[in-house]
Coordinates of C-alpha atoms and ligand atoms in Angstrom, one line a residue:
M1 CA 28.7 193.8 127.9
K2 CA 28.5 193.2 124.2
R3 CA 28.4 190.7 121.4
F4 CA 29.3 188.9 118.0
V5 CA 29.5 185.5 116.5
W6 CA 31.1 185.9 113.2
P7 CA 29.4 184.9 109.9
S8 CA 31.3 182.9 107.4
L9 CA 30.5 184.7 104.2
V10 CA 30.0 182.7 101.1
L11 CA 33.0 183.0 98.7
G12 CA 32.0 184.3 95.3
A13 CA 33.9 184.3 92.1
L14 CA 36.6 186.4 93.7
G15 CA 36.9 183.9 96.5
F16 CA 37.5 181.2 93.8
F17 CA 40.1 183.3 92.2
V18 CA 41.9 183.8 95.4
A19 CA 41.6 180.1 96.4
A20 CA 43.4 179.3 93.2
R21 CA 46.4 181.0 94.6
P22 CA 46.8 179.3 98.0
A23 CA 50.4 180.5 98.5
S24 CA 49.2 184.1 98.8
A25 CA 45.6 183.8 99.9
T26 CA 46.2 185.1 103.3
I27 CA 45.7 188.8 103.9
H28 CA 48.7 189.9 106.0
Y29 CA 49.0 192.8 108.5
T30 CA 52.1 194.1 110.1
V31 CA 51.5 196.4 113.1
S32 CA 54.5 198.4 114.3
L33 CA 54.4 199.6 117.9
A34 CA 57.4 201.9 117.4
R35 CA 57.5 205.1 119.6
P36 CA 54.4 204.0 121.6
E37 CA 54.4 207.4 123.4
Q38 CA 53.0 208.8 120.1
H39 CA 50.0 206.5 120.4
R40 CA 50.1 205.6 116.7
F41 CA 49.8 202.1 115.4
H42 CA 51.6 201.9 112.0
V43 CA 49.8 199.3 109.9
T44 CA 50.9 197.7 106.7
M45 CA 48.3 195.5 105.0
T46 CA 49.4 193.1 102.2
I47 CA 46.6 192.1 99.8
P48 CA 47.3 189.2 97.6
G49 CA 45.5 189.0 94.2
A50 CA 43.9 192.4 94.5
L51 CA 41.6 193.0 91.5
P52 CA 41.5 196.4 89.9
G53 CA 39.2 198.7 91.9
T54 CA 39.7 196.8 95.2
E55 CA 38.2 198.7 98.1
V56 CA 39.4 198.8 101.7
A57 CA 37.4 200.0 104.7
I58 CA 37.5 200.3 108.5
P59 CA 34.5 199.6 110.7
S60 CA 32.4 202.4 112.0
W61 CA 31.5 200.5 115.1
N62 CA 32.8 197.6 117.2
A63 CA 32.8 196.6 120.9
L64 CA 29.9 199.0 121.8
Y65 CA 26.6 199.6 120.1
Q66 CA 27.8 203.0 119.2
V67 CA 28.9 204.5 115.9
R68 CA 32.3 205.8 116.8
D69 CA 33.8 206.2 113.3
F70 CA 37.3 204.8 113.8
A71 CA 38.1 206.2 110.3
Y72 CA 38.6 209.7 111.8
R73 CA 41.7 208.4 113.5
V74 CA 43.3 207.2 110.3
R75 CA 46.1 209.2 108.5
D76 CA 48.6 208.9 105.7
V77 CA 47.0 206.2 103.6
E78 CA 49.3 205.0 100.9
A79 CA 49.5 202.0 98.5
V80 CA 52.2 200.4 96.4
Q81 CA 52.2 197.4 94.1
L82 CA 54.3 194.5 95.3
L83 CA 56.9 193.1 92.9
P84 CA 57.2 189.3 92.6
S85 CA 60.3 189.5 94.8
G86 CA 58.1 190.9 97.6
S87 CA 59.7 194.4 97.5
A88 CA 57.7 197.6 96.9
G89 CA 57.1 198.6 93.4
A90 CA 55.2 201.5 91.8
R91 CA 52.9 203.7 93.9
T92 CA 49.2 203.1 93.4
S93 CA 46.7 205.8 93.8
V94 CA 44.3 205.8 96.8
T95 CA 40.9 207.5 96.4
K96 CA 38.7 208.1 99.3
L97 CA 35.1 207.0 98.5
G98 CA 33.3 207.8 101.7
K99 CA 34.1 208.5 105.3
Q100 CA 35.4 205.0 105.9
T101 CA 36.2 203.5 102.5
W102 CA 39.1 203.9 100.1
R103 CA 39.6 202.5 96.5
L104 CA 43.1 201.3 95.5
G105 CA 44.1 202.2 91.9
D106 CA 42.8 204.9 89.6
D107 CA 39.8 204.8 87.3
A108 CA 41.8 203.5 84.3
E109 CA 43.1 200.7 86.4
S110 CA 39.6 199.9 87.6
A111 CA 38.4 199.4 84.1
G112 CA 40.2 196.1 83.8
G113 CA 43.6 194.5 84.1
P114 CA 45.1 191.7 86.0
A115 CA 45.1 191.1 89.7
R116 CA 48.2 192.1 91.5
D117 CA 49.6 192.1 95.0
L118 CA 49.1 195.4 96.8
Q119 CA 50.4 196.9 100.0
V120 CA 48.5 199.6 101.9
A121 CA 50.1 201.5 104.7
Y122 CA 48.5 203.9 107.2
S123 CA 48.7 204.9 110.8
I124 CA 45.9 205.1 113.3
E125 CA 45.9 206.8 116.7
W126 CA 44.5 205.3 119.9
N127 CA 45.2 205.9 123.6
D128 CA 41.9 205.1 125.2
P129 CA 41.7 202.8 128.3
G130 CA 39.3 199.9 128.8
P131 CA 38.0 196.9 127.1
F132 CA 35.9 198.7 124.4
N133 CA 38.9 200.7 123.1
S134 CA 42.4 200.4 121.8
Q135 CA 45.4 201.9 123.5
L136 CA 49.1 202.3 122.7
N137 CA 51.3 204.1 125.2
K138 CA 54.6 203.6 127.1
D139 CA 53.0 201.0 129.4
H140 CA 51.3 198.7 127.0
A141 CA 49.2 198.1 123.9
F142 CA 45.7 196.7 123.9
V143 CA 44.1 196.2 120.6
N144 CA 40.5 195.5 119.4
F145 CA 41.5 194.7 115.8
A146 CA 38.3 196.1 114.2
E147 CA 39.3 199.4 115.6
I148 CA 42.7 199.5 113.9
L149 CA 42.7 197.2 110.9
F150 CA 41.2 197.8 107.4
Y151 CA 39.2 195.0 105.8
I152 CA 38.2 194.3 102.2
P153 CA 34.4 194.3 102.2
N154 CA 34.0 191.3 99.8
R155 CA 36.9 189.4 101.3
R156 CA 36.1 189.2 105.0
A157 CA 36.0 185.5 104.9
E158 CA 39.6 185.0 103.8
G159 CA 42.4 183.9 106.2
V160 CA 44.3 186.7 107.9
D161 CA 47.5 187.0 110.0
V162 CA 48.9 189.8 112.1
Q163 CA 52.6 190.4 113.0
F164 CA 53.4 192.9 115.7
T165 CA 56.8 194.5 115.4
D166 CA 59.0 197.1 117.3
L167 CA 57.8 196.0 120.7
V168 CA 59.4 197.7 123.7
A169 CA 62.0 195.3 125.2
A170 CA 60.4 193.0 127.9
W171 CA 56.9 193.3 126.3
Q172 CA 55.1 190.1 125.4
S173 CA 51.9 189.6 123.5
V174 CA 48.9 187.4 124.3
A175 CA 45.6 186.8 122.4
E176 CA 43.1 183.9 122.3
L177 CA 44.1 183.2 118.7
P178 CA 46.3 180.6 117.1
Q179 CA 50.0 181.6 117.0
G180 CA 51.4 182.7 113.7
T181 CA 54.6 181.6 112.2
S182 CA 56.8 183.8 114.4
S183 CA 56.7 185.3 117.8
N184 CA 54.2 188.1 118.4
S185 CA 52.1 187.0 115.4
F186 CA 48.6 185.6 115.3
K187 CA 46.3 184.1 112.7
A188 CA 42.6 183.7 112.2
A189 CA 40.3 182.0 109.7
S190 CA 38.7 185.3 108.7
Y191 CA 38.7 189.0 109.5
D192 CA 35.6 188.5 111.5
A193 CA 37.2 185.8 113.6
L194 CA 40.3 188.0 114.1
V195 CA 38.3 191.0 115.4
D196 CA 36.6 188.7 118.0
A197 CA 39.9 188.3 119.9
P198 CA 41.7 191.3 121.3
V199 CA 45.4 191.3 122.1
E200 CA 47.3 192.6 125.1
V201 CA 51.0 193.6 124.5
G202 CA 53.1 194.6 127.5
T203 CA 54.2 193.1 130.8
F204 CA 51.6 191.2 132.8
N205 CA 51.0 188.3 135.1
Q206 CA 49.4 185.2 133.9
F207 CA 47.9 182.1 135.7
E208 CA 46.0 179.2 134.4
F209 CA 43.6 176.5 135.5
E210 CA 41.7 173.5 134.1
K211 CA 37.9 173.3 134.7
N212 CA 35.3 170.9 133.3
G213 CA 37.3 170.0 130.3
A214 CA 38.6 173.4 129.2
H215 CA 41.8 175.3 129.8
F216 CA 41.5 178.8 131.3
R217 CA 44.1 181.6 131.3
V218 CA 43.9 184.7 133.4
V219 CA 46.0 187.6 132.1
I220 CA 46.2 190.4 134.7
N221 CA 48.2 193.5 135.4
P222 CA 50.7 193.2 138.2
G223 CA 49.4 193.6 141.7
P224 CA 46.1 191.9 142.6
D225 CA 45.9 188.9 144.9
R226 CA 45.5 186.0 142.4
A227 CA 44.6 183.3 144.9
S228 CA 41.3 185.0 146.0
L229 CA 40.5 186.1 142.5
G230 CA 41.3 182.7 140.9
D231 CA 39.1 180.9 143.4
K232 CA 36.1 183.1 142.6
L233 CA 36.7 182.9 138.8
Q234 CA 36.8 179.1 139.1
K235 CA 33.5 179.0 141.0
I236 CA 31.8 181.1 138.3
V237 CA 33.3 179.0 135.5
D238 CA 32.3 175.8 137.3
Y239 CA 28.7 176.9 137.8
E240 CA 28.1 178.3 134.3
T241 CA 29.7 175.5 132.4
H242 CA 27.8 172.9 134.4
L243 CA 24.6 174.8 133.9
M244 CA 25.1 174.8 130.1
G245 CA 26.2 171.2 129.8
G246 CA 29.9 171.9 129.3
P247 CA 32.2 174.5 127.8
P248 CA 31.7 175.4 124.1
F249 CA 35.5 176.0 123.7
K250 CA 38.7 174.2 124.5
E251 CA 40.5 177.3 125.8
Y252 CA 39.3 180.6 127.3
T253 CA 41.2 183.8 128.4
F254 CA 40.2 186.4 131.0
F255 CA 42.0 189.7 130.3
L256 CA 41.7 191.6 133.6
K257 CA 42.7 195.0 134.7
L258 CA 42.4 196.4 138.2
G259 CA 42.8 200.1 138.4
P260 CA 41.1 203.5 138.7
Y261 CA 38.3 202.5 136.3
A262 CA 35.3 203.6 138.5
D263 CA 34.3 206.1 135.9
V264 CA 36.3 206.0 132.7
G265 CA 37.0 202.9 130.7
G266 CA 35.6 200.5 133.2
G267 CA 33.4 197.5 132.2
G268 CA 33.6 194.3 130.4
M269 CA 33.6 193.2 126.8
E270 CA 32.7 189.6 125.8
H271 CA 34.2 187.6 122.9
S272 CA 33.6 184.0 121.8
N273 CA 36.6 182.6 123.7
C274 CA 37.7 185.4 125.9
T275 CA 36.7 188.5 127.8
A276 CA 38.4 191.8 128.6
I277 CA 37.4 193.5 131.9
S278 CA 38.6 196.7 133.6
A279 CA 37.3 197.4 137.1
S280 CA 38.3 199.4 140.2
S281 CA 38.0 196.6 142.8
E282 CA 38.3 192.8 142.9
A283 CA 34.6 192.5 143.8
A284 CA 33.7 194.5 140.7
L285 CA 36.0 192.4 138.5
V286 CA 34.3 189.2 139.8
E287 CA 30.8 190.6 139.3
I288 CA 31.5 191.7 135.7
A289 CA 33.2 188.3 135.0
A290 CA 30.1 186.4 136.1
H291 CA 28.2 188.4 133.4
E292 CA 30.8 188.4 130.7
F293 CA 31.6 184.7 131.0
F294 CA 27.9 183.8 130.5
H295 CA 28.1 185.7 127.1
A296 CA 30.2 182.8 125.9
W297 CA 26.7 181.3 125.4
N298 CA 24.2 184.1 125.6
V299 CA 24.8 186.5 122.6
K300 CA 28.0 184.9 121.3
R301 CA 26.6 181.5 120.5
I302 CA 22.9 181.8 121.5
R303 CA 22.6 184.7 119.1
P304 CA 19.7 186.8 117.7
K305 CA 19.3 186.8 114.0
S306 CA 19.0 190.6 114.0
L307 CA 22.7 190.9 114.8
E308 CA 23.7 188.7 111.8
P309 CA 25.7 189.2 109.7
V310 CA 27.5 192.0 111.3
D311 CA 27.3 195.2 109.3
F312 CA 30.5 197.2 110.0
T313 CA 29.2 200.2 108.0
K314 CA 26.2 201.4 110.0
E315 CA 23.9 200.8 113.0
Q316 CA 22.4 197.3 113.3
H317 CA 19.0 197.3 114.9
T318 CA 17.8 194.6 117.3
R319 CA 15.0 194.2 119.8
A320 CA 16.8 191.3 121.5
L321 CA 19.2 193.0 123.9
W322 CA 16.8 192.7 126.9
F323 CA 17.5 189.0 126.6
A324 CA 21.1 189.0 125.2
E325 CA 22.3 191.6 127.8
G326 CA 19.6 191.8 130.5
V327 CA 19.1 188.0 131.0
T328 CA 22.9 187.7 130.9
S329 CA 22.9 190.0 134.0
T330 CA 20.2 187.7 135.6
Y331 CA 22.7 184.8 135.1
G332 CA 25.6 186.9 136.4
S333 CA 23.7 187.3 139.7
F334 CA 22.5 183.7 139.7
A335 CA 26.1 182.5 139.2
L336 CA 27.4 184.7 142.1
E337 CA 24.7 183.5 144.5
R338 CA 24.4 179.9 143.4
S339 CA 28.2 179.4 143.5
G340 CA 28.3 180.8 147.0
I341 CA 30.2 184.0 146.3
W342 CA 27.1 185.9 147.3
T343 CA 24.7 185.1 150.1
P344 CA 20.9 184.8 149.3
A345 CA 20.5 188.2 151.0
E346 CA 22.9 189.7 148.5
L347 CA 20.9 188.3 145.6
Y348 CA 17.7 189.8 147.1
S349 CA 19.5 193.1 147.5
E350 CA 20.6 193.0 143.9
I351 CA 17.0 192.4 142.7
G352 CA 15.6 195.1 145.0
G353 CA 18.2 197.5 143.7
Q354 CA 17.3 196.8 140.1
I355 CA 13.6 197.3 140.9
T356 CA 14.4 200.6 142.6
E357 CA 16.4 201.7 139.5
L358 CA 13.6 200.9 137.0
D359 CA 11.0 202.5 139.3
S360 CA 13.1 205.7 139.5
R361 CA 12.9 206.2 135.7
P362 CA 9.6 207.8 134.5
A363 CA 10.6 206.7 130.9
R364 CA 9.5 203.1 131.9
R365 CA 5.9 204.3 131.3
W366 CA 6.5 204.8 127.6
Q367 CA 9.7 203.1 126.5
S368 CA 9.5 199.3 126.3
V369 CA 12.5 197.2 126.9
E370 CA 12.5 196.2 123.2
E371 CA 12.5 199.9 122.2
S372 CA 15.3 200.5 124.7
S373 CA 17.2 197.8 122.8
L374 CA 16.5 199.4 119.4
D375 CA 17.7 202.8 120.9
T376 CA 21.0 201.4 122.2
W377 CA 22.7 203.5 119.5
F378 CA 21.7 206.6 121.5
D379 CA 23.7 205.6 124.5
K380 CA 26.6 207.8 123.4
Y381 CA 24.5 210.9 124.0
E382 CA 24.8 211.8 127.7
A383 CA 21.3 213.4 127.9
Y384 CA 19.7 210.1 126.6
G385 CA 20.7 208.5 129.9
A386 CA 18.4 210.7 132.0
G387 CA 15.6 208.9 133.7
D388 CA 12.8 210.7 131.9
R389 CA 14.3 209.9 128.5
S390 CA 15.2 206.2 128.7
I391 CA 15.2 203.0 130.6
S392 CA 18.1 200.5 130.4
Y393 CA 17.6 197.1 128.8
Y394 CA 20.2 195.7 131.2
N395 CA 18.2 196.8 134.1
K396 CA 14.7 195.8 133.0
G397 CA 16.0 192.7 131.1
E398 CA 17.7 191.5 134.3
I399 CA 14.4 191.9 136.2
L400 CA 12.4 190.1 133.5
G401 CA 14.9 187.2 133.7
D402 CA 14.1 186.8 137.4
M403 CA 10.3 187.1 136.9
L404 CA 10.4 184.6 133.9
D405 CA 12.3 182.1 136.1
L406 CA 9.6 182.4 138.8
A407 CA 6.7 182.3 136.3
I408 CA 8.1 179.1 134.6
R409 CA 8.5 177.4 138.0
D410 CA 5.0 178.4 138.9
A411 CA 3.6 177.0 135.6
T412 CA 5.4 173.7 136.1
D413 CA 5.2 173.2 139.8
N414 CA 9.0 173.8 140.0
R415 CA 9.8 171.1 137.4
K416 CA 11.2 173.6 134.8
S417 CA 13.0 176.9 135.1
L418 CA 14.8 179.6 133.1
D419 CA 17.9 177.3 133.2
D420 CA 15.9 174.9 130.9
V421 CA 15.2 177.9 128.5
M422 CA 18.9 178.6 128.3
R423 CA 19.8 174.9 127.7
L424 CA 17.0 174.5 125.1
L425 CA 18.2 177.6 123.2
N426 CA 21.7 176.2 123.3
S427 CA 20.7 172.8 121.9
E428 CA 18.1 174.1 119.4
F429 CA 19.9 177.1 118.1
A430 CA 23.6 177.5 119.2
R431 CA 24.8 173.9 118.7
R432 CA 22.9 173.6 115.4
G433 CA 24.4 176.8 114.0
F434 CA 21.1 178.7 113.9
F435 CA 20.3 182.2 115.1
Y436 CA 17.0 182.9 117.0
N437 CA 14.3 185.2 115.9
D438 CA 14.5 187.8 118.8
S439 CA 11.7 187.8 121.4
A440 CA 9.4 185.5 119.3
D441 CA 11.7 182.5 119.5
I442 CA 12.4 183.2 123.2
R443 CA 8.6 183.1 123.8
K444 CA 8.2 179.9 121.9
V445 CA 10.9 178.1 123.9
V446 CA 9.5 179.4 127.2
E447 CA 6.0 178.2 126.2
Q448 CA 7.3 174.8 125.1
L449 CA 8.9 174.3 128.5
A450 CA 6.1 175.9 130.6
G451 CA 3.3 174.1 128.7
K452 CA 1.2 177.3 128.6
S453 CA 0.9 180.6 126.8
F454 CA 3.2 183.5 127.8
E455 CA 1.5 185.9 125.4
D456 CA 0.5 188.2 128.2
F457 CA 4.0 188.3 129.7
F458 CA 5.7 189.2 126.4
R459 CA 2.9 191.7 125.4
C460 CA 2.8 193.5 128.7
Y461 CA 6.4 193.6 129.9
V462 CA 8.7 192.9 126.8
S463 CA 7.0 194.7 124.0
G464 CA 4.7 196.7 126.3
T465 CA 5.2 199.1 129.2
D466 CA 2.7 197.8 131.8
E467 CA 4.1 198.0 135.4
I468 CA 5.5 194.7 136.4
P469 CA 3.4 193.1 139.2
Y470 CA 6.4 192.2 141.3
E471 CA 4.4 191.0 144.2
K472 CA 2.5 188.5 142.1
F473 CA 5.8 186.9 140.8
L474 CA 7.8 187.1 144.0
S475 CA 5.0 185.5 146.1
I476 CA 5.4 182.4 144.0
A477 CA 8.7 181.8 145.9
G478 CA 7.3 183.1 149.2
L479 CA 9.1 186.5 148.7
H480 CA 7.7 189.9 149.5
L481 CA 8.6 193.3 148.0
R482 CA 9.0 195.9 150.7
E483 CA 8.6 199.5 149.7
A484 CA 10.1 202.4 151.6
T485 CA 10.0 206.1 150.6
R486 CA 12.5 208.8 151.4
Q487 CA 13.1 212.3 150.3
I488 CA 16.3 212.8 148.3
A489 CA 17.9 215.9 146.9
E490 CA 16.9 216.8 143.3
P491 CA 19.7 218.8 141.6
G492 CA 17.4 219.7 138.7
F493 CA 20.0 218.9 136.1
W494 CA 21.7 215.9 134.6
P495 CA 25.5 216.1 134.4
G496 CA 27.1 214.6 131.3
R497 CA 30.5 214.3 129.8
G498 CA 31.4 217.2 127.5
P499 CA 33.5 216.9 124.3
G500 CA 36.7 217.8 126.1
G501 CA 36.1 215.2 128.8
G502 CA 34.9 217.8 131.4
W503 CA 31.4 217.8 132.9
R504 CA 28.6 219.6 131.2
V505 CA 25.0 220.1 131.9
A506 CA 23.3 217.6 129.6
S507 CA 19.7 218.6 130.5
V508 CA 17.9 220.9 132.9
T509 CA 14.5 219.9 134.4
T510 CA 11.8 222.4 133.4
G511 CA 10.6 224.5 136.4
S512 CA 13.4 223.2 138.7
P513 CA 15.3 225.6 141.1
A514 CA 18.3 224.9 138.8
E515 CA 16.4 226.4 135.8
V516 CA 15.1 229.3 137.8
A517 CA 18.6 230.1 139.0
G518 CA 19.7 230.3 135.4
L519 CA 21.4 227.0 134.7
R520 CA 21.3 226.1 131.0
E521 CA 21.9 222.9 129.0
G522 CA 25.5 223.0 127.7
D523 CA 26.9 224.9 130.6
E524 CA 30.4 223.5 131.5
I525 CA 30.7 222.8 135.2
V526 CA 34.1 224.2 136.4
T527 CA 33.6 223.7 140.1
L528 CA 30.8 222.4 142.4
N529 CA 30.9 224.1 145.9
G530 CA 34.4 225.2 145.1
E531 CA 35.7 221.7 144.2
A532 CA 36.4 220.1 140.9
P533 CA 33.5 217.9 140.0
S534 CA 34.1 214.3 141.3
R535 CA 34.5 211.4 138.9
N536 CA 30.8 210.7 139.1
P537 CA 28.9 214.0 139.8
A538 CA 25.4 212.3 139.6
F539 CA 26.4 210.0 142.4
W540 CA 28.1 212.8 144.3
L541 CA 25.1 215.0 144.1
R542 CA 23.1 212.3 145.9
S543 CA 25.2 212.9 149.0
Y544 CA 23.4 216.3 149.4
S545 CA 20.2 216.8 151.3
P546 CA 17.0 218.5 150.0
G547 CA 17.2 222.2 150.6
Q548 CA 21.0 222.4 150.8
T549 CA 22.5 225.3 148.8
I550 CA 24.9 224.4 146.1
A551 CA 27.2 226.8 144.2
L552 CA 28.1 225.9 140.6
H553 CA 30.9 227.8 138.9
I554 CA 30.1 227.4 135.2
R555 CA 31.5 228.4 131.9
R556 CA 29.2 229.4 129.0
E557 CA 30.4 230.7 125.7
G558 CA 33.7 231.6 127.2
Q559 CA 32.2 233.6 130.1
E560 CA 32.4 232.2 133.7
Q561 CA 29.7 232.8 136.2
E562 CA 28.5 231.5 139.6
I563 CA 25.0 230.0 140.0
Q564 CA 23.6 229.2 143.4
Y565 CA 20.4 227.6 144.4
A566 CA 18.8 225.4 147.0
L567 CA 18.4 221.8 145.9
G568 CA 14.9 220.6 145.4
S569 CA 13.6 217.4 146.6
R570 CA 11.8 214.4 145.3
E571 CA 10.5 211.2 146.8
E572 CA 12.4 208.1 145.9
R573 CA 10.8 204.7 146.4
E574 CA 13.3 202.1 147.6
Y575 CA 12.6 198.4 147.3
S576 CA 13.9 195.5 149.1
I577 CA 13.0 191.8 149.0
E578 CA 12.3 189.7 152.1
E579 CA 11.3 186.2 152.7
I580 CA 7.8 185.8 154.1
A581 CA 7.7 184.2 157.6
K582 CA 5.6 181.2 157.0
P583 CA 5.8 180.1 153.3
A584 CA 3.6 177.3 152.0
E585 CA 5.3 174.1 151.1
R586 CA 5.2 174.9 147.4
Q587 CA 6.6 178.4 148.0
S588 CA 9.5 176.9 150.0
R589 CA 10.3 174.4 147.2
I590 CA 10.2 177.1 144.5
R591 CA 12.3 179.5 146.7
A592 CA 14.9 176.8 147.2
G593 CA 14.9 176.1 143.4
F594 CA 15.3 179.8 142.6
L595 CA 18.2 180.2 145.1
H596 CA 20.0 176.9 144.3
G597 CA 19.3 176.6 140.6
T598 CA 17.4 173.3 141.0
T599 CA 14.1 171.9 140.0
D600 CA 12.0 169.1 141.5
Ligands
ZN701 ZN1 27.0 192.1 128.5

C-alpha cells in the first residue's frame, strides 16, 4: 500500500551545535519489551545537547493515510537530566503543549541556559495486528517506529539508534537497518530513515536468495511452504528489477505473515528497502508482494513532490495516488502475468473485475481519481467506502495504467509503452534525487515518449469524471469488453466497523426496504439471520438472492430489536475481456507487447 522517501532536513544552528559534540550526537532509544502480555513498549529516549525548551513529539500518522493520533496511547511521560557519569540526575518538568507535543524543562529554564543531556521515559500501548500497526504480545513484537518513538521536530535529521531489551528467551530481532553496537540494536542516519524500516522481534523462519545483484531475505512466520513461495517471489523480483534496470538497493527484506488476515490487519506496507505483508493465503501474499515490491520504485523513489517533506503533524494532501498506488497495482498485475505466475486469462479477468468494480460505484460520475486521492484521509470513515460516496484511486488508477499502456502503444505503433514511462521517471527524477510534480509531470513524460498530446486523456479521466471508453482502448490490442447484467440482492444498507470492533450500519439507502423496515444508521448488528455477522458482511450479503427475507437483530441506544425485510434487487453489470477472433496484424503485435511487456 503506502509510501515515504525521507527528506534530509538541512541542519541549522542547532545542528551545528550538535555536530560540535560528535561523541553524543546520536539520539538513543531503549525499548523494553518486558511483560509483553501487557502490550506496553517502555521507551527511554536519551537526547544529547538538549537546548532549553526542547520539544518532543510523536507523529499523528504513519503507514496509512489516516490521522490515527498515536499520542493517545502514550502514558507516564517523565524526564530527567543526565549527569556526566550517565546516571540520572534531577527531574525535569514536562509540559504538554498540544495533543502530540511536549516541552522539556520549565519556563524559567526555557529562557536561557546551557544545553544538557536529557532522558525522557514513557510507555505506549499497542497490540494491533498487521503491517500498518505495531504489536506487542506473548507471541512477538512488530514495530513501526513512527508509531512508538518520539522525535525532536528540529532534529529529525540527526543519527539515531535503538536498543531492544528484555526480550523473551528465544526471541530474535530483524530489521532492514544497520546493526547497532550490540545485539538487538539498530541504527539509522535519521529519524526519518529509522521509521522507514519496521522491526520484527520473535521466533520466525528466514530464507534468502540473490537476484540481479541484490540480496533478498524472506522473514516468515513458521508454517508456509517456502519452496513454492520463494519461487514466486523470485519471479516477481526478477521481472520488476529487469523492467526498472536493476535494483535500487543492495539488500531487501520481505516480512511475511500468513494467517487469518482476511478481514482484520491484512494488506501490505511498502518501505524503501523492505515490505511487510499479512495475508490469509499464499496466493494473496504473492499478489500483494507483486504490488509492494514495485513500490521500491513507484512512490518510494519515483515520488510525488506533494508528499515531501513528510509532515508528521497533520494530513498531507496529494493528487498523485492514482499513479503512486493505482499504477503500482497495474504493475502488480503485469508482474504476475508477465512472469508466468498468472495466465493471460487471469490478467484479463483482473482488468474485467476492476472495470466491474468502478462501474458499480455511482460516485465515479462526480469524484475524479485525483479527488479520490485528496480524500484518502476519509478512508478511516466506514461510510465513506460506500459506492455512492467514493471511488478508489487504487481501482481507477489501476485501470488508467492499463489504458495508458495501450494508448502509448497506439501512438507509437508499439515502439513505446508504459514501461518506458516508468523507466524515464526513474532516470529523470528518482536517480537524480528529484520529486515529480504530480499528474503534470506524468503527463509530460507520457507525451515525450508518445510524441503527441495526452491533454484529453488527463483532462477527461484523471482530473475529470468522463466515462472511460474501454472499447476504444481495448480494441487497440484486439480485445473486446463483454458486458453481462444480472440481478443481485440489494441489502439497502452499508455495514461498517463500529468503535468496539463490532458491525454497525454505516449508512441506509433512502427509500430502500431496509429503511422502510426501520433500520437506522448507527444500529449495531448483533446477529444476521440468527448468526453472528461474518468477517465480511458486505461480501456475505452478496450470497443472498433478491427478494429473500433477512432478519437483523440490532441494538440501538441499549435496546435490542428485530428488523425483518425482503432484500431489494439491483442490476449489476459485470465485465469481462476477451480476445477478438481475427485481430489485424497491428492488433496482434500490440496485444503481444501488452501481455509480454515488449515493444517492437
Ligand atoms: Zn500500495
